[in-house]
PDB file of C-alpha atoms (C1' of nucleotides) in Angstrom:
ATOM      1  CA  UNK Y   1     -18.948  15.583   1.670  1.00 54.00           C
ATOM      2  CA  UNK Y   2     -20.561  12.601   3.657  1.00 60.00           C
ATOM      3  CA  UNK Y   3     -23.303  12.809   6.635  1.00 68.00           C
ATOM      4  CA  UNK Y   4     -23.970  12.556   9.837  1.00 73.00           C
ATOM      5  CA  UNK Y   5     -26.332   9.738   9.483  1.00 77.00           C
ATOM      6  CA  UNK Y   6     -23.906   7.808   6.144  1.00 71.00           C
ATOM      7  CA  UNK Y   7     -20.555   8.501   8.284  1.00 69.00           C
ATOM      8  CA  UNK Y   8     -22.758   6.609  11.119  1.00 75.00           C
ATOM      9  CA  UNK Y   9     -23.250   3.593   8.645  1.00 73.00           C
ATOM     10  CA  UNK Y  10     -20.118   3.304   7.440  1.00 72.00           C
ATOM     11  CA  UNK Y  11     -18.302   3.098  11.260  1.00 73.00           C
ATOM     12  CA  UNK Y  12     -21.205   0.273  12.281  1.00 75.00           C
ATOM     13  CA  UNK Y  13     -19.740  -1.758   9.232  1.00 71.00           C
ATOM     14  CA  UNK Y  14     -16.156  -0.441  10.248  1.00 71.00           C
ATOM     15  CA  UNK Y  15     -15.951  -1.673  13.744  1.00 70.00           C
ATOM     16  CA  UNK Y  16     -17.017  -5.074  12.653  1.00 69.00           C
ATOM     17  CA  UNK Y  17     -14.093  -5.339  10.350  1.00 69.00           C
ATOM     18  CA  UNK Y  18     -11.882  -7.323  12.094  1.00 64.00           C
ATOM     19  CA  UNK Y  19      -8.349  -5.204  10.780  1.00 67.00           C
ATOM     20  CA  UNK Y  20      -6.061  -7.992  12.805  1.00 61.00           C
ATOM     21  CA  UNK Y  21      -6.470 -10.620  10.846  1.00 65.00           C
ATOM     22  CA  UNK Y  22      -7.359 -11.100   7.722  1.00 71.00           C
ATOM     23  CA  UNK Y  23      -9.729  -7.202   7.102  1.00 82.00           C
ATOM     24  CA  UNK Y  24     -10.918  -7.516   3.367  1.00 84.00           C
ATOM     25  CA  UNK Y  25      -9.290  -3.187   3.257  1.00 88.00           C
ATOM     26  CA  UNK Y  26      -5.959  -4.883   3.289  1.00 89.00           C
ATOM     27  CA  UNK Y  27      -6.917  -7.051   0.790  1.00 89.00           C
ATOM     28  CA  UNK Y  28      -8.098  -4.928  -1.392  1.00 91.00           C
ATOM     29  CA  UNK Y  29      -5.279  -2.072  -0.657  1.00 93.00           C
ATOM     30  CA  UNK Y  30      -2.473  -5.523  -2.034  1.00 93.00           C
ATOM     31  CA  UNK Y  31      -3.295  -6.037  -4.418  1.00 94.00           C
ATOM     32  CA  UNK Y  32      -3.194  -2.189  -5.511  1.00 94.00           C
ATOM     33  CA  UNK Y  33      -0.257  -1.920  -4.192  1.00 93.00           C
ATOM     34  CA  UNK Y  34       2.987  -2.682  -5.651  1.00 94.00           C
ATOM     35  CA  UNK Y  35       5.076   0.232  -7.084  1.00 94.00           C
ATOM     36  CA  UNK Y  36       4.414  -0.256  -9.881  1.00 95.00           C
ATOM     37  CA  UNK Y  37       0.567  -1.368 -10.081  1.00 95.00           C
ATOM     38  CA  UNK Y  38      -1.904   2.103 -10.471  1.00 93.00           C
ATOM     39  CA  UNK Y  39       0.626   2.735 -12.950  1.00 93.00           C
ATOM     40  CA  UNK Y  40      -0.212   0.557 -15.310  1.00 95.00           C
ATOM     41  CA  UNK Y  41      -3.695   0.912 -13.582  1.00 94.00           C
ATOM     42  CA  UNK Y  42      -4.139   4.320 -14.945  1.00 91.00           C
ATOM     43  CA  UNK Y  43      -2.315   3.928 -18.589  1.00 92.00           C
ATOM     44  CA  UNK Y  44      -5.184   1.459 -19.258  1.00 94.00           C
ATOM     45  CA  UNK Y  45      -8.017   3.718 -17.576  1.00 89.00           C
ATOM     46  CA  UNK Y  46      -6.052   6.242 -19.833  1.00 87.00           C
ATOM     47  CA  UNK Y  47      -5.664   3.168 -23.406  1.00 91.00           C
ATOM     48  CA  UNK Y  48      -8.868   0.843 -22.707  1.00 92.00           C
ATOM     49  CA  UNK Y  49      -5.733  -1.420 -23.849  1.00 97.00           C
ATOM     50  CA  UNK Y  50      -2.410  -1.836 -24.396  1.00 97.00           C
ATOM     51  CA  UNK Y  51       0.332  -3.779 -25.585  1.00 98.00           C
ATOM     52  CA  UNK Y  52       3.361  -5.252 -23.387  1.00 98.00           C
ATOM     53  CA  UNK Y  53       5.877  -2.865 -25.203  1.00 97.00           C
ATOM     54  CA  UNK Y  54       4.030   0.420 -24.784  1.00 97.00           C
ATOM     55  CA  UNK Y  55       3.938  -0.040 -21.498  1.00 97.00           C
ATOM     56  CA  UNK Y  56       7.640  -0.515 -21.068  1.00 96.00           C
ATOM     57  CA  UNK Y  57       7.795   3.393 -23.407  1.00 95.00           C
ATOM     58  CA  UNK Y  58       4.758   4.869 -21.526  1.00 93.00           C
ATOM     59  CA  UNK Y  59       5.820   3.887 -17.439  1.00 93.00           C
ATOM     60  CA  UNK Y  60       9.065   5.656 -17.193  1.00 92.00           C
ATOM     61  CA  UNK Y  61      11.327   3.406 -15.587  1.00 93.00           C
ATOM     62  CA  UNK Y  62       9.692  -0.343 -15.032  1.00 95.00           C
ATOM     63  CA  UNK Y  63      11.893  -2.674 -16.389  1.00 97.00           C
ATOM     64  CA  UNK Y  64      10.344  -6.448 -17.873  1.00 97.00           C
ATOM     65  CA  UNK Y  65      10.820  -8.145 -14.458  1.00 97.00           C
ATOM     66  CA  UNK Y  66       8.564  -5.239 -12.810  1.00 98.00           C
ATOM     67  CA  UNK Y  67       6.838  -5.300 -14.880  1.00 98.00           C
ATOM     68  CA  UNK Y  68       5.934  -9.072 -16.246  1.00 98.00           C
ATOM     69  CA  UNK Y  69       5.624  -9.073 -12.872  1.00 98.00           C
ATOM     70  CA  UNK Y  70       3.459  -7.350 -12.109  1.00 98.00           C
ATOM     71  CA  UNK Y  71       1.138  -7.453 -15.018  1.00 98.00           C
ATOM     72  CA  UNK Y  72       0.290 -11.229 -14.207  1.00 97.00           C
ATOM     73  CA  UNK Y  73      -0.309 -10.752 -10.207  1.00 97.00           C
ATOM     74  CA  UNK Y  74      -2.975  -7.877 -11.578  1.00 97.00           C
ATOM     75  CA  UNK Y  75      -4.290 -10.505 -13.879  1.00 97.00           C
ATOM     76  CA  UNK Y  76      -5.159 -13.420 -10.947  1.00 96.00           C
ATOM     77  CA  UNK Y  77      -6.861 -10.709  -9.322  1.00 95.00           C
ATOM     78  CA  UNK Y  78      -8.633 -10.240 -12.143  1.00 96.00           C
ATOM     79  CA  UNK Y  79      -8.537  -6.130 -11.950  1.00 96.00           C
ATOM     80  CA  UNK Y  80      -6.592  -7.247 -16.517  1.00 98.00           C
ATOM     81  CA  UNK Y  81      -6.850  -9.078 -19.055  1.00 98.00           C
ATOM     82  CA  UNK Y  82      -4.244 -11.144 -21.274  1.00 98.00           C
ATOM     83  CA  UNK Y  83      -5.337 -11.577 -24.796  1.00 98.00           C
ATOM     84  CA  UNK Y  84      -2.171 -13.343 -26.561  1.00 97.00           C
ATOM     85  CA  UNK Y  85      -2.612 -13.078 -29.989  1.00 97.00           C
ATOM     86  CA  UNK Y  86      -0.710 -16.128 -32.116  1.00 93.00           C
ATOM     87  CA  UNK Y  87       0.365 -13.792 -34.690  1.00 92.00           C
ATOM     88  CA  UNK Y  88       4.085 -13.392 -36.370  1.00 85.00           C
ATOM     89  CA  UNK Y  89       5.519 -12.056 -33.691  1.00 91.00           C
ATOM     90  CA  UNK Y  90       3.218 -12.733 -30.586  1.00 94.00           C
ATOM     91  CA  UNK Y  91       1.100  -9.558 -30.185  1.00 97.00           C
ATOM     92  CA  UNK Y  92      -0.037  -9.047 -26.859  1.00 98.00           C
ATOM     93  CA  UNK Y  93      -3.235  -6.529 -25.368  1.00 98.00           C
ATOM     94  CA  UNK Y  94      -4.098  -5.908 -22.042  1.00 98.00           C
ATOM     95  CA  UNK Y  95      -7.790  -4.950 -20.884  1.00 98.00           C
ATOM     96  CA  UNK Y  96      -9.170  -3.330 -17.587  1.00 97.00           C
ATOM     97  CA  UNK Y  97     -11.778  -6.176 -16.600  1.00 96.00           C
ATOM     98  CA  UNK Y  98     -15.345  -4.485 -14.339  1.00 94.00           C
ATOM     99  CA  UNK Y  99     -13.607  -5.211 -10.918  1.00 94.00           C
ATOM    100  CA  UNK Y 100     -10.944  -2.937 -11.839  1.00 94.00           C
ATOM    101  CA  UNK Y 101     -13.168  -0.085 -13.781  1.00 91.00           C
ATOM    102  CA  UNK Y 102     -14.659   0.450 -10.315  1.00 90.00           C
ATOM    103  CA  UNK Y 103     -11.370   1.377  -8.815  1.00 89.00           C
ATOM    104  CA  UNK Y 104     -11.899   4.721 -11.262  1.00 84.00           C
ATOM    105  CA  UNK Y 105     -14.299   5.865  -7.654  1.00 83.00           C
ATOM    106  CA  UNK Y 106     -12.609   5.111  -5.206  1.00 86.00           C
ATOM    107  CA  UNK Y 107      -9.158   6.240  -6.774  1.00 86.00           C
ATOM    108  CA  UNK Y 108     -11.128   9.610  -6.798  1.00 84.00           C
ATOM    109  CA  UNK Y 109     -12.405  10.162  -3.482  1.00 86.00           C
ATOM    110  CA  UNK Y 110      -8.426   8.772  -2.391  1.00 88.00           C
ATOM    111  CA  UNK Y 111      -7.632  12.435  -5.327  1.00 85.00           C
ATOM    112  CA  UNK Y 112      -9.887  14.292  -3.171  1.00 85.00           C
ATOM    113  CA  UNK Y 113      -9.271  13.910   0.655  1.00 90.00           C
ATOM    114  CA  UNK Y 114      -5.702  14.308  -0.229  1.00 88.00           C
ATOM    115  CA  UNK Y 115      -6.464  17.394  -2.174  1.00 83.00           C
ATOM    116  CA  UNK Y 116      -9.006  18.697   0.374  1.00 84.00           C
ATOM    117  CA  UNK Y 117      -5.983  18.407   3.019  1.00 83.00           C
ATOM    118  CA  UNK Y 118      -3.331  20.143   1.237  1.00 79.00           C
ATOM    119  CA  UNK Y 119      -5.448  22.551   0.239  1.00 81.00           C
ATOM    120  CA  UNK Y 120      -5.162  22.840   4.052  1.00 80.00           C
ATOM    121  CA  UNK Y 121      -2.478  23.602   4.096  1.00 76.00           C
ATOM    122  CA  UNK Y 122      -1.818  26.103   1.857  1.00 77.00           C
ATOM    123  CA  UNK Y 123      -5.179  28.280   3.728  1.00 79.00           C
ATOM    124  CA  UNK Y 124      -3.687  28.219   6.508  1.00 74.00           C
ATOM    125  CA  UNK Y 125      -0.023  29.445   5.894  1.00 55.00           C
TER     126      UNK Y 125
ATOM    127  CA  UNK Z   1     -22.041   2.013  -7.695  1.00 54.00           C
ATOM    128  CA  UNK Z   2     -21.973   4.902 -10.167  1.00 60.00           C
ATOM    129  CA  UNK Z   3     -23.635   6.996 -12.959  1.00 68.00           C
ATOM    130  CA  UNK Z   4     -21.925   7.041 -16.498  1.00 73.00           C
ATOM    131  CA  UNK Z   5     -22.259  10.230 -16.382  1.00 77.00           C
ATOM    132  CA  UNK Z   6     -19.603  10.492 -12.914  1.00 71.00           C
ATOM    133  CA  UNK Z   7     -17.913   7.737 -14.342  1.00 68.00           C
ATOM    134  CA  UNK Z   8     -16.709  10.151 -16.684  1.00 75.00           C
ATOM    135  CA  UNK Z   9     -15.818  12.805 -14.464  1.00 73.00           C
ATOM    136  CA  UNK Z  10     -13.642  10.577 -12.565  1.00 71.00           C
ATOM    137  CA  UNK Z  11     -11.748   9.594 -15.563  1.00 72.00           C
ATOM    138  CA  UNK Z  12     -10.801  12.896 -16.739  1.00 75.00           C
ATOM    139  CA  UNK Z  13      -9.704  14.269 -13.867  1.00 70.00           C
ATOM    140  CA  UNK Z  14      -7.742  10.413 -13.334  1.00 71.00           C
ATOM    141  CA  UNK Z  15      -6.150  11.072 -16.678  1.00 70.00           C
ATOM    142  CA  UNK Z  16      -4.944  14.846 -15.832  1.00 69.00           C
ATOM    143  CA  UNK Z  17      -3.527  12.682 -12.481  1.00 69.00           C
ATOM    144  CA  UNK Z  18      -0.026  11.729 -13.824  1.00 64.00           C
ATOM    145  CA  UNK Z  19       1.546   8.215 -11.942  1.00 66.00           C
ATOM    146  CA  UNK Z  20       3.901   8.291 -13.197  1.00 60.00           C
ATOM    147  CA  UNK Z  21       5.735  10.357 -11.176  1.00 64.00           C
ATOM    148  CA  UNK Z  22       4.040  12.124  -7.528  1.00 71.00           C
ATOM    149  CA  UNK Z  23       0.274  10.771  -7.347  1.00 82.00           C
ATOM    150  CA  UNK Z  24      -2.094  12.317  -4.883  1.00 84.00           C
ATOM    151  CA  UNK Z  25      -3.254   8.283  -5.404  1.00 88.00           C
ATOM    152  CA  UNK Z  26       0.207   7.413  -4.365  1.00 89.00           C
ATOM    153  CA  UNK Z  27       1.280   9.427  -1.811  1.00 89.00           C
ATOM    154  CA  UNK Z  28      -2.518   9.262   0.113  1.00 92.00           C
ATOM    155  CA  UNK Z  29      -1.593   5.298  -0.172  1.00 93.00           C
ATOM    156  CA  UNK Z  30       1.244   5.888   1.466  1.00 93.00           C
ATOM    157  CA  UNK Z  31       0.265   7.762   4.510  1.00 94.00           C
ATOM    158  CA  UNK Z  32      -3.074   4.735   4.677  1.00 94.00           C
ATOM    159  CA  UNK Z  33      -0.200   2.403   3.803  1.00 93.00           C
ATOM    160  CA  UNK Z  34       2.565  -0.021   6.094  1.00 94.00           C
ATOM    161  CA  UNK Z  35       1.812  -3.206   8.264  1.00 94.00           C
ATOM    162  CA  UNK Z  36       0.070  -1.950  11.039  1.00 95.00           C
ATOM    163  CA  UNK Z  37      -1.520   1.762  10.108  1.00 96.00           C
ATOM    164  CA  UNK Z  38      -4.384   0.576   9.052  1.00 93.00           C
ATOM    165  CA  UNK Z  39      -4.536  -0.820  12.718  1.00 93.00           C
ATOM    166  CA  UNK Z  40      -4.469   1.859  14.958  1.00 95.00           C
ATOM    167  CA  UNK Z  41      -6.378   3.863  12.503  1.00 94.00           C
ATOM    168  CA  UNK Z  42      -9.129   0.974  12.870  1.00 91.00           C
ATOM    169  CA  UNK Z  43      -8.728   0.666  16.911  1.00 92.00           C
ATOM    170  CA  UNK Z  44      -8.798   4.705  17.511  1.00 94.00           C
ATOM    171  CA  UNK Z  45     -12.476   4.251  15.202  1.00 90.00           C
ATOM    172  CA  UNK Z  46     -13.717   2.511  17.345  1.00 87.00           C
ATOM    173  CA  UNK Z  47     -12.593   3.516  20.849  1.00 90.00           C
ATOM    174  CA  UNK Z  48     -12.358   8.060  19.697  1.00 91.00           C
ATOM    175  CA  UNK Z  49      -9.466   7.284  21.943  1.00 97.00           C
ATOM    176  CA  UNK Z  50      -6.032   5.599  23.042  1.00 97.00           C
ATOM    177  CA  UNK Z  51      -3.772   4.844  24.861  1.00 98.00           C
ATOM    178  CA  UNK Z  52      -0.256   3.756  23.857  1.00 98.00           C
ATOM    179  CA  UNK Z  53      -0.512   0.456  25.438  1.00 97.00           C
ATOM    180  CA  UNK Z  54      -4.253  -0.216  25.098  1.00 97.00           C
ATOM    181  CA  UNK Z  55      -3.036   0.201  21.527  1.00 97.00           C
ATOM    182  CA  UNK Z  56       0.103  -2.372  21.606  1.00 96.00           C
ATOM    183  CA  UNK Z  57      -3.200  -4.253  24.307  1.00 95.00           C
ATOM    184  CA  UNK Z  58      -5.432  -4.424  20.885  1.00 93.00           C
ATOM    185  CA  UNK Z  59      -3.369  -5.052  18.358  1.00 93.00           C
ATOM    186  CA  UNK Z  60      -2.432  -8.247  18.302  1.00 91.00           C
ATOM    187  CA  UNK Z  61       1.249  -8.596  17.154  1.00 93.00           C
ATOM    188  CA  UNK Z  62       3.119  -5.401  16.752  1.00 95.00           C
ATOM    189  CA  UNK Z  63       5.721  -4.709  18.853  1.00 97.00           C
ATOM    190  CA  UNK Z  64       7.199  -1.274  20.364  1.00 97.00           C
ATOM    191  CA  UNK Z  65       9.521  -0.150  17.828  1.00 97.00           C
ATOM    192  CA  UNK Z  66       6.395  -0.525  14.809  1.00 98.00           C
ATOM    193  CA  UNK Z  67       4.353   0.802  16.797  1.00 98.00           C
ATOM    194  CA  UNK Z  68       5.722   4.149  18.537  1.00 98.00           C
ATOM    195  CA  UNK Z  69       7.412   3.737  14.182  1.00 98.00           C
ATOM    196  CA  UNK Z  70       4.028   3.973  12.814  1.00 98.00           C
ATOM    197  CA  UNK Z  71       1.943   6.484  15.939  1.00 98.00           C
ATOM    198  CA  UNK Z  72       5.037   8.675  14.365  1.00 97.00           C
ATOM    199  CA  UNK Z  73       4.304   8.978  10.861  1.00 97.00           C
ATOM    200  CA  UNK Z  74       0.376   9.205  11.732  1.00 97.00           C
ATOM    201  CA  UNK Z  75       1.400  12.258  12.881  1.00 97.00           C
ATOM    202  CA  UNK Z  76       3.489  14.038  10.837  1.00 96.00           C
ATOM    203  CA  UNK Z  77       0.969  13.153   8.286  1.00 95.00           C
ATOM    204  CA  UNK Z  78      -2.054  14.806  10.123  1.00 96.00           C
ATOM    205  CA  UNK Z  79      -4.287  11.078  11.187  1.00 97.00           C
ATOM    206  CA  UNK Z  80      -3.914  11.800  14.403  1.00 98.00           C
ATOM    207  CA  UNK Z  81      -2.951  13.704  17.528  1.00 98.00           C
ATOM    208  CA  UNK Z  82      -0.221  12.789  20.218  1.00 98.00           C
ATOM    209  CA  UNK Z  83      -2.325  14.331  23.402  1.00 97.00           C
ATOM    210  CA  UNK Z  84       0.538  14.067  26.291  1.00 97.00           C
ATOM    211  CA  UNK Z  85      -0.203  14.937  30.412  1.00 96.00           C
ATOM    212  CA  UNK Z  86       3.052  14.895  31.965  1.00 92.00           C
ATOM    213  CA  UNK Z  87       1.341  13.314  35.107  1.00 91.00           C
ATOM    214  CA  UNK Z  88       3.494  10.176  37.033  1.00 85.00           C
ATOM    215  CA  UNK Z  89       2.911   7.667  35.334  1.00 91.00           C
ATOM    216  CA  UNK Z  90       3.081   9.504  31.749  1.00 94.00           C
ATOM    217  CA  UNK Z  91      -0.345   8.310  30.020  1.00 97.00           C
ATOM    218  CA  UNK Z  92      -0.338   9.959  26.091  1.00 98.00           C
ATOM    219  CA  UNK Z  93      -3.338   9.603  25.003  1.00 98.00           C
ATOM    220  CA  UNK Z  94      -4.188   9.120  20.855  1.00 98.00           C
ATOM    221  CA  UNK Z  95      -7.048  10.550  18.837  1.00 98.00           C
ATOM    222  CA  UNK Z  96      -7.805  10.556  15.574  1.00 97.00           C
ATOM    223  CA  UNK Z  97      -8.011  14.123  13.190  1.00 96.00           C
ATOM    224  CA  UNK Z  98     -10.827  15.033  11.261  1.00 94.00           C
ATOM    225  CA  UNK Z  99      -8.461  14.188   8.554  1.00 94.00           C
ATOM    226  CA  UNK Z 100      -8.621  10.873   9.736  1.00 94.00           C
ATOM    227  CA  UNK Z 101     -12.335  10.374  10.651  1.00 92.00           C
ATOM    228  CA  UNK Z 102     -12.376  10.992   6.251  1.00 91.00           C
ATOM    229  CA  UNK Z 103     -10.691   8.327   5.496  1.00 90.00           C
ATOM    230  CA  UNK Z 104     -14.277   6.776   6.976  1.00 86.00           C
ATOM    231  CA  UNK Z 105     -15.938   7.053   3.947  1.00 84.00           C
ATOM    232  CA  UNK Z 106     -13.524   5.914   1.670  1.00 87.00           C
ATOM    233  CA  UNK Z 107     -12.833   2.640   3.426  1.00 87.00           C
ATOM    234  CA  UNK Z 108     -16.335   1.855   3.820  1.00 85.00           C
ATOM    235  CA  UNK Z 109     -16.021   1.650  -0.439  1.00 86.00           C
ATOM    236  CA  UNK Z 110     -12.963  -0.400  -0.728  1.00 88.00           C
ATOM    237  CA  UNK Z 111     -14.735  -2.477   0.942  1.00 85.00           C
ATOM    238  CA  UNK Z 112     -17.995  -2.494  -1.171  1.00 85.00           C
ATOM    239  CA  UNK Z 113     -15.754  -2.873  -3.989  1.00 90.00           C
ATOM    240  CA  UNK Z 114     -13.800  -5.247  -1.898  1.00 88.00           C
ATOM    241  CA  UNK Z 115     -17.077  -7.955  -0.910  1.00 83.00           C
ATOM    242  CA  UNK Z 116     -18.109  -7.575  -4.365  1.00 84.00           C
ATOM    243  CA  UNK Z 117     -15.803  -8.591  -6.239  1.00 83.00           C
ATOM    244  CA  UNK Z 118     -15.499 -11.966  -4.338  1.00 79.00           C
ATOM    245  CA  UNK Z 119     -18.988 -12.375  -3.807  1.00 81.00           C
ATOM    246  CA  UNK Z 120     -19.735 -12.608  -7.839  1.00 80.00           C
ATOM    247  CA  UNK Z 121     -16.527 -14.741  -7.383  1.00 76.00           C
ATOM    248  CA  UNK Z 122     -19.026 -16.997  -5.007  1.00 77.00           C
ATOM    249  CA  UNK Z 123     -21.924 -17.109  -7.239  1.00 79.00           C
ATOM    250  CA  UNK Z 124     -20.365 -17.793 -10.539  1.00 74.00           C
ATOM    251  CA  UNK Z 125     -18.768 -20.905  -9.189  1.00 54.00           C
TER     252      UNK Z 125
ATOM    253  C1'  DC N   1       3.950   3.555  31.063  1.00 77.70           C
ATOM    254  C1'  DT N   2       5.893   5.600  26.699  1.00 77.70           C
ATOM    255  C1'  DG N   3       9.095   4.779  24.870  1.00 77.70           C
ATOM    256  C1'  DC N   4      14.183   4.596  21.499  1.00 77.70           C
ATOM    257  C1'  DA N   5      18.612   2.393  19.698  1.00 77.70           C
ATOM    258  C1'  DT N   6      20.531  -1.279  18.324  1.00 77.70           C
ATOM    259  C1'  DC N   7      21.354  -4.368  15.529  1.00 77.70           C
ATOM    260  C1'  DC N   8      18.913  -8.610  12.033  1.00 77.70           C
ATOM    261  C1'  DA N   9      15.874 -11.162   8.525  1.00 77.70           C
ATOM    262  C1'  DA N  10      13.286 -11.627   3.890  1.00 77.70           C
ATOM    263  C1'  DG N  11      10.755 -10.670   0.653  1.00 77.70           C
ATOM    264  C1'  DG N  12      10.119  -6.638  -3.284  1.00 77.70           C
ATOM    265  C1'  DC N  13      12.271  -4.754  -6.645  1.00 77.70           C
ATOM    266  C1'  DG N  14      16.409  -4.003 -10.026  1.00 77.70           C
ATOM    267  C1'  DA N  15      20.167  -5.390 -13.958  1.00 77.70           C
ATOM    268  C1'  DT N  16      21.222  -8.212 -16.608  1.00 77.70           C
ATOM    269  C1'  DA N  17      21.579 -11.829 -20.226  1.00 77.70           C
ATOM    270  C1'  DC N  18      18.496 -14.692 -22.305  1.00 77.70           C
ATOM    271  C1'  DT N  19      14.408 -17.754 -24.570  1.00 77.70           C
ATOM    272  C1'  DG N  20      10.580 -18.653 -28.139  1.00 77.70           C
TER     273       DG N  20
ATOM    274  C1'  DC V   1       7.071  -8.871 -29.395  1.00 77.70           C
ATOM    275  C1'  DA V   2       6.654 -10.951 -24.618  1.00 77.70           C
ATOM    276  C1'  DG V   3       9.100 -11.751 -21.890  1.00 77.70           C
ATOM    277  C1'  DT V   4      11.374 -15.386 -18.280  1.00 77.70           C
ATOM    278  C1'  DA V   5      15.973 -16.510 -15.358  1.00 77.70           C
ATOM    279  C1'  DT V   6      19.780 -15.388 -11.840  1.00 77.70           C
ATOM    280  C1'  DC V   7      21.348 -12.222  -8.954  1.00 77.70           C
ATOM    281  C1'  DG V   8      21.995  -8.676  -5.384  1.00 77.70           C
ATOM    282  C1'  DC V   9      20.613  -5.228  -3.571  1.00 77.70           C
ATOM    283  C1'  DC V  10      17.935  -1.494   0.126  1.00 77.70           C
ATOM    284  C1'  DT V  11      13.903  -1.588   2.288  1.00 77.70           C
ATOM    285  C1'  DT V  12      10.768  -2.767   5.290  1.00 77.70           C
ATOM    286  C1'  DG V  13       9.707  -5.354   9.444  1.00 77.70           C
ATOM    287  C1'  DG V  14      10.709  -7.719  14.057  1.00 77.70           C
ATOM    288  C1'  DA V  15      13.523  -9.170  18.510  1.00 77.70           C
ATOM    289  C1'  DT V  16      15.994  -7.393  22.567  1.00 77.70           C
ATOM    290  C1'  DG V  17      17.624  -4.874  26.171  1.00 77.70           C
ATOM    291  C1'  DC V  18      18.082  -0.199  27.558  1.00 77.70           C
ATOM    292  C1'  DA V  19      15.807   5.097  29.057  1.00 77.70           C
ATOM    293  C1'  DG V  20      13.021   9.081  31.265  1.00 77.70           C
TER     294       DG V  20
END
DNA sequence: CTGCATCCAAGGCGATACTG
DNA sequence: CAGTATCGCCTTGGATGCAG
């Protein structure tokens, strides 16, 4: 839990942020939004490197279309890197960028935040 | 920036999380997702307490319908509290719960993560 | 003042078939 | 193997009018 002083600092920063128009938080959420992107990032966090069909097998329910679209968007946002090897047949490997890996602490804190709440709810029953 | 050891710890937790089915991260993102919820939370972070029409005025472009829906969902998720005073006319005030306020450090870090990236991009030009 | 009911549009998402 | 093309649904969000 953050100290009161830290919270104060955060608050000032947030206050300066404009939630109405383009704000960094919304931009950031947009990048990891969508139905499948967290799944993809999760797989790449675990395996370091992964191929197209590997991802498709591991992410239950995803279609070619969505996997393809999501990967392209993640690449454009520089969360992942696409490496193509022109062998026969073609081999393509996806890995996380530093930016992608830096999401890790954030995802961790989101988990904590969520679990804290659920635990409190359980206890108060 | 987190230490290597911390990252290791985070990674293990994330690895255990199942991204395919219901995972805490997705649940958490769902709660602050939607087009207007961050705007609302931002206003409440700034003003501590806010009435319906005040929010409507401050959040440019939001309609009654969306404000109403978003507020109800945020209340169900226990991020905000709805206080109704049966005066004439009715007065309703919204405030953040502790859970809502605890989002602050998270939002802060999202901002940092996003800005880091943008700055690096600028510098490399 | 604080909403809800209704209807409507746009876009995210998905199924299927096809290609280099 | 690693995708693209096409088409259609369904959810999310928005406009408007009404109500307690």
